[in-house]
Amino acid sequence: MKKILALILMLGLVAAPLSAFAHPGRTDANGGHTCRTNCAKWGLKDGEYHYHNGGSSTKTTSSPTTKATQPSATKPATSKPAEKKLPGTLKVTVTRVVDGDTFKAKVNGKEESIRLIGVDTPETVHPNKPVQPYGPEASAYTKKRLDGQTVTLEFDVQQRDKYGRLLAYVWLGDAKNPKAEMLNQTLVKEGYAQVATFPPNVKYTDSFVNLQKQAREAGKGLWANK
């Protein structure tokens, strides 16, 4: 009888710790699970993971997954595309004469301002200067020679000035024809313009200087009273 009582007492001691965790919920392959209901009744916290088989009751806490922050895409720096260099010579149609040394023409479908290289006629349309002597005559002469005409532009080293204008020698006809007339030279020769040299565009400077000397000695145009 004493042996039977001792066995019953032993079984009671073994069952006690198990009953302390005997609450609803299936265990996983490790013999534990997470408490979802009535956790305080069993001495547990809501969401606490524990074991029913005497294993470790260490609570497993999963840290929230942090979404990786992708680096913001950096917008590539945009730069103005380089201006396409025009060929050495180009035929264009004059649309309007501005003054003695400047006119407008269609270049590749776009109206451009063209400034004659190496010469300077008296001002007629400058916003900060009055009309200069012999300016109207020079402007009228250029208009008579160029208005509505198809001409050949010949470029030098620098094709544009700081204002974006094309810089050119203007040929009335084919620039390759030895007998072709260059308007820049004619303006100097007839006294409508004086030499204005701006390096690196100096291809015909010597010719311009010689023609100016002849016009000045002959008292032509703007040199009449000098």
GROMACS .gro file of C-alpha atoms in nm:
model
  226
    1MET     CA    1   0.000   0.000   0.000
    2LYS     CA    2   0.283   0.234   0.086
    3LYS     CA    3   0.441   0.167  -0.253
    4ILE     CA    4   0.113   0.255  -0.432
    5LEU     CA    5   0.083   0.586  -0.242
    6ALA     CA    6   0.444   0.677  -0.322
    7LEU     CA    7   0.381   0.611  -0.693
    8ILE     CA    8   0.067   0.829  -0.696
    9LEU     CA    9   0.256   1.112  -0.522
   10MET     CA   10   0.540   1.090  -0.776
   11LEU     CA   11   0.300   1.105  -1.072
   12GLY     CA   12   0.133   1.411  -0.918
   13LEU     CA   13   0.465   1.598  -0.895
   14VAL     CA   14   0.545   1.523  -1.262
   15ALA     CA   15   0.201   1.629  -1.384
   16ALA     CA   16   0.200   1.960  -1.193
   17PRO     CA   17   0.443   2.160  -1.414
   18LEU     CA   18   0.277   2.023  -1.724
   19SER     CA   19  -0.068   2.135  -1.614
   20ALA     CA   20   0.062   2.483  -1.551
   21PHE     CA   21   0.104   2.522  -1.925
   22ALA     CA   22  -0.194   2.313  -2.027
   23HIS     CA   23  -0.386   2.578  -2.224
   24PRO     CA   24  -0.545   2.567  -2.569
   25GLY     CA   25  -0.327   2.572  -2.881
   26ARG     CA   26  -0.139   2.324  -3.093
   27THR     CA   27   0.232   2.285  -3.051
   28ASP     CA   28   0.472   2.287  -3.342
   29ALA     CA   29   0.744   2.033  -3.429
   30ASN     CA   30   0.959   2.173  -3.149
   31GLY     CA   31   0.692   2.112  -2.889
   32GLY     CA   32   0.606   2.481  -2.841
   33HIS     CA   33   0.380   2.753  -2.974
   34THR     CA   34   0.284   3.120  -2.933
   35CYS     CA   35   0.020   3.209  -2.676
   36ARG     CA   36  -0.284   3.375  -2.837
   37THR     CA   37  -0.568   3.360  -2.577
   38ASN     CA   38  -0.595   3.380  -2.197
   39CYS     CA   39  -0.219   3.417  -2.173
   40ALA     CA   40  -0.222   3.592  -1.834
   41LYS     CA   41  -0.414   3.298  -1.684
   42TRP     CA   42  -0.119   3.074  -1.757
   43GLY     CA   43   0.143   3.324  -1.648
   44LEU     CA   44   0.235   3.419  -2.004
   45LYS     CA   45   0.234   3.737  -2.209
   46ASP     CA   46   0.030   3.780  -2.522
   47GLY     CA   47   0.239   3.665  -2.816
   48GLU     CA   48   0.494   3.480  -2.599
   49TYR     CA   49   0.640   3.167  -2.751
   50HIS     CA   50   0.687   2.879  -2.502
   51TYR     CA   51   0.722   2.503  -2.477
   52HIS     CA   52   0.493   2.235  -2.331
   53ASN     CA   53   0.754   1.962  -2.317
   54GLY     CA   54   0.985   2.116  -2.060
   55GLY     CA   55   1.201   2.281  -2.320
   56SER     CA   56   1.321   2.639  -2.311
   57SER     CA   57   1.047   2.895  -2.273
   58THR     CA   58   1.257   3.166  -2.427
   59LYS     CA   59   1.034   3.416  -2.603
   60THR     CA   60   1.108   3.452  -2.967
   61THR     CA   61   1.066   3.804  -3.093
   62SER     CA   62   1.074   3.878  -3.459
   63SER     CA   63   1.188   4.224  -3.547
   64PRO     CA   64   0.982   4.400  -3.812
   65THR     CA   65   1.128   4.383  -4.156
   66THR     CA   66   1.261   4.720  -4.262
   67LYS     CA   67   1.206   4.800  -4.626
   68ALA     CA   68   1.535   4.879  -4.788
   69THR     CA   69   1.549   5.235  -4.901
   70GLN     CA   70   1.657   5.254  -5.260
   71PRO     CA   71   1.888   5.543  -5.341
   72SER     CA   72   1.707   5.808  -5.535
   73ALA     CA   73   1.804   5.812  -5.896
   74THR     CA   74   2.022   6.106  -5.975
   75LYS     CA   75   1.906   6.291  -6.284
   76PRO     CA   76   2.194   6.309  -6.524
   77ALA     CA   77   2.324   6.658  -6.588
   78THR     CA   78   2.207   6.788  -6.919
   79SER     CA   79   2.424   7.000  -7.130
   80LYS     CA   80   2.351   7.181  -7.444
   81PRO     CA   81   2.457   6.979  -7.741
   82ALA     CA   82   2.748   7.118  -7.934
   83GLU     CA   83   2.657   7.324  -8.239
   84LYS     CA   84   2.716   7.129  -8.557
   85LYS     CA   85   2.993   7.288  -8.759
   86LEU     CA   86   2.884   7.403  -9.102
   87PRO     CA   87   3.082   7.318  -9.415
   88GLY     CA   88   3.344   7.562  -9.544
   89THR     CA   89   3.106   7.713  -9.799
   90LEU     CA   90   2.728   7.718  -9.806
   91LYS     CA   91   2.470   7.857 -10.048
   92VAL     CA   92   2.185   8.051  -9.887
   93THR     CA   93   1.897   8.275  -9.989
   94VAL     CA   94   1.893   8.627  -9.844
   95THR     CA   95   1.564   8.712  -9.670
   96ARG     CA   96   1.636   9.061  -9.536
   97VAL     CA   97   1.919   9.315  -9.523
   98VAL     CA   98   1.962   9.469  -9.177
   99ASP     CA   99   2.234   9.723  -9.257
  100GLY     CA  100   2.551   9.759  -9.461
  101ASP     CA  101   2.735   9.462  -9.303
  102THR     CA  102   2.456   9.244  -9.164
  103PHE     CA  103   2.171   9.052  -9.325
  104LYS     CA  104   1.945   8.752  -9.264
  105ALA     CA  105   1.920   8.436  -9.471
  106LYS     CA  106   1.775   8.086  -9.464
  107VAL     CA  107   2.041   7.842  -9.346
  108ASN     CA  108   1.934   7.476  -9.332
  109GLY     CA  109   1.570   7.583  -9.305
  110LYS     CA  110   1.632   7.833  -9.023
  111GLU     CA  111   1.665   8.211  -9.054
  112GLU     CA  112   2.009   8.319  -8.934
  113SER     CA  113   2.184   8.655  -8.894
  114ILE     CA  114   2.501   8.680  -9.102
  115ARG     CA  115   2.774   8.934  -9.027
  116LEU     CA  116   3.030   9.010  -9.295
  117ILE     CA  117   3.385   8.925  -9.183
  118GLY     CA  118   3.664   9.183  -9.179
  119VAL     CA  119   3.460   9.495  -9.262
  120ASP     CA  120   3.254   9.751  -9.075
  121THR     CA  121   3.000   9.988  -9.232
  122PRO     CA  122   2.873  10.305  -9.056
  123GLU     CA  123   2.588  10.237  -8.811
  124THR     CA  124   2.223  10.285  -8.905
  125VAL     CA  125   2.031  10.057  -8.665
  126HIS     CA  126   2.250  10.041  -8.351
  127PRO     CA  127   2.031  10.075  -8.037
  128ASN     CA  128   2.287  10.295  -7.857
  129LYS     CA  129   2.440  10.492  -8.144
  130PRO     CA  130   2.297  10.755  -8.381
  131VAL     CA  131   2.293  10.705  -8.757
  132GLN     CA  132   2.650  10.763  -8.873
  133PRO     CA  133   2.763  10.949  -9.185
  134TYR     CA  134   2.742  10.739  -9.499
  135GLY     CA  135   2.559  10.466  -9.309
  136PRO     CA  136   2.232  10.492  -9.506
  137GLU     CA  137   2.426  10.482  -9.835
  138ALA     CA  138   2.614  10.166  -9.731
  139SER     CA  139   2.293  10.001  -9.613
  140ALA     CA  140   2.115  10.085  -9.939
  141TYR     CA  141   2.404   9.949 -10.146
  142THR     CA  142   2.411   9.616  -9.958
  143LYS     CA  143   2.035   9.587  -9.991
  144LYS     CA  144   2.055   9.646 -10.368
  145ARG     CA  145   2.322   9.378 -10.407
  146LEU     CA  146   2.180   9.112 -10.173
  147ASP     CA  147   1.805   9.146 -10.127
  148GLY     CA  148   1.639   8.819 -10.236
  149GLN     CA  149   1.959   8.684 -10.389
  150THR     CA  150   2.114   8.340 -10.354
  151VAL     CA  151   2.474   8.385 -10.238
  152THR     CA  152   2.760   8.168 -10.118
  153LEU     CA  153   2.886   8.202  -9.762
  154GLU     CA  154   3.251   8.124  -9.699
  155PHE     CA  155   3.347   8.063  -9.337
  156ASP     CA  156   3.680   8.120  -9.167
  157VAL     CA  157   3.818   7.967  -8.845
  158GLN     CA  158   3.540   8.096  -8.618
  159GLN     CA  159   3.191   8.050  -8.760
  160ARG     CA  160   2.992   8.249  -8.501
  161ASP     CA  161   3.045   8.558  -8.289
  162LYS     CA  162   2.941   8.603  -7.926
  163TYR     CA  163   2.594   8.711  -8.035
  164GLY     CA  164   2.536   8.386  -8.222
  165ARG     CA  165   2.559   8.544  -8.567
  166LEU     CA  166   2.726   8.356  -8.850
  167LEU     CA  167   3.049   8.519  -8.968
  168ALA     CA  168   3.111   8.493  -9.339
  169TYR     CA  169   3.267   8.621  -9.657
  170VAL     CA  170   2.980   8.666  -9.900
  171TRP     CA  171   3.030   8.568 -10.263
  172LEU     CA  172   2.793   8.686 -10.535
  173GLY     CA  173   2.810   8.364 -10.729
  174ASP     CA  174   3.033   8.060 -10.692
  175ALA     CA  175   3.319   8.117 -10.446
  176LYS     CA  176   3.539   7.884 -10.652
  177ASN     CA  177   3.504   8.094 -10.965
  178PRO     CA  178   3.814   8.318 -10.998
  179LYS     CA  179   3.594   8.594 -11.138
  180ALA     CA  180   3.337   8.576 -10.857
  181GLU     CA  181   3.278   8.894 -10.659
  182MET     CA  182   3.314   8.903 -10.280
  183LEU     CA  183   3.082   9.165 -10.131
  184ASN     CA  184   3.314   9.223  -9.833
  185GLN     CA  185   3.590   9.337 -10.070
  186THR     CA  186   3.356   9.549 -10.282
  187LEU     CA  187   3.226   9.739  -9.979
  188VAL     CA  188   3.582   9.833  -9.882
  189LYS     CA  189   3.687   9.908 -10.241
  190GLU     CA  190   3.394  10.145 -10.300
  191GLY     CA  191   3.431  10.321  -9.966
  192TYR     CA  192   3.115  10.184  -9.803
  193ALA     CA  193   3.312  10.009  -9.527
  194GLN     CA  194   3.643  10.020  -9.348
  195VAL     CA  195   3.857   9.729  -9.238
  196ALA     CA  196   3.772   9.567  -8.902
  197THR     CA  197   3.997   9.272  -8.822
  198PHE     CA  198   3.897   9.019  -8.553
  199PRO     CA  199   4.133   8.720  -8.521
  200PRO     CA  200   4.126   8.431  -8.586
  201ASN     CA  201   3.920   8.524  -8.895
  202VAL     CA  202   4.196   8.695  -9.093
  203LYS     CA  203   4.206   8.502  -9.422
  204TYR     CA  204   4.156   8.807  -9.647
  205THR     CA  205   4.288   9.083  -9.421
  206ASP     CA  206   4.577   9.180  -9.647
  207SER     CA  207   4.341   9.219  -9.941
  208PHE     CA  208   4.103   9.435  -9.737
  209VAL     CA  209   4.385   9.661  -9.616
  210ASN     CA  210   4.512   9.718  -9.972
  211LEU     CA  211   4.161   9.796 -10.101
  212GLN     CA  212   4.098  10.040  -9.815
  213LYS     CA  213   4.422  10.223  -9.896
  214GLN     CA  214   4.313  10.263 -10.258
  215ALA     CA  215   3.964  10.387 -10.162
  216ARG     CA  216   4.103  10.634  -9.912
  217GLU     CA  217   4.354  10.773 -10.161
  218ALA     CA  218   4.078  10.807 -10.417
  219GLY     CA  219   3.842  10.973 -10.166
  220LYS     CA  220   3.565  10.725 -10.224
  221GLY     CA  221   3.253  10.700 -10.009
  222LEU     CA  222   3.315  10.757  -9.639
  223TRP     CA  223   3.670  10.879  -9.722
  224ALA     CA  224   3.541  11.165  -9.943
  225ASN     CA  225   3.612  11.444  -9.698
  226LYS     CA  226   3.915  11.293  -9.524
   0.00000   0.00000   0.00000
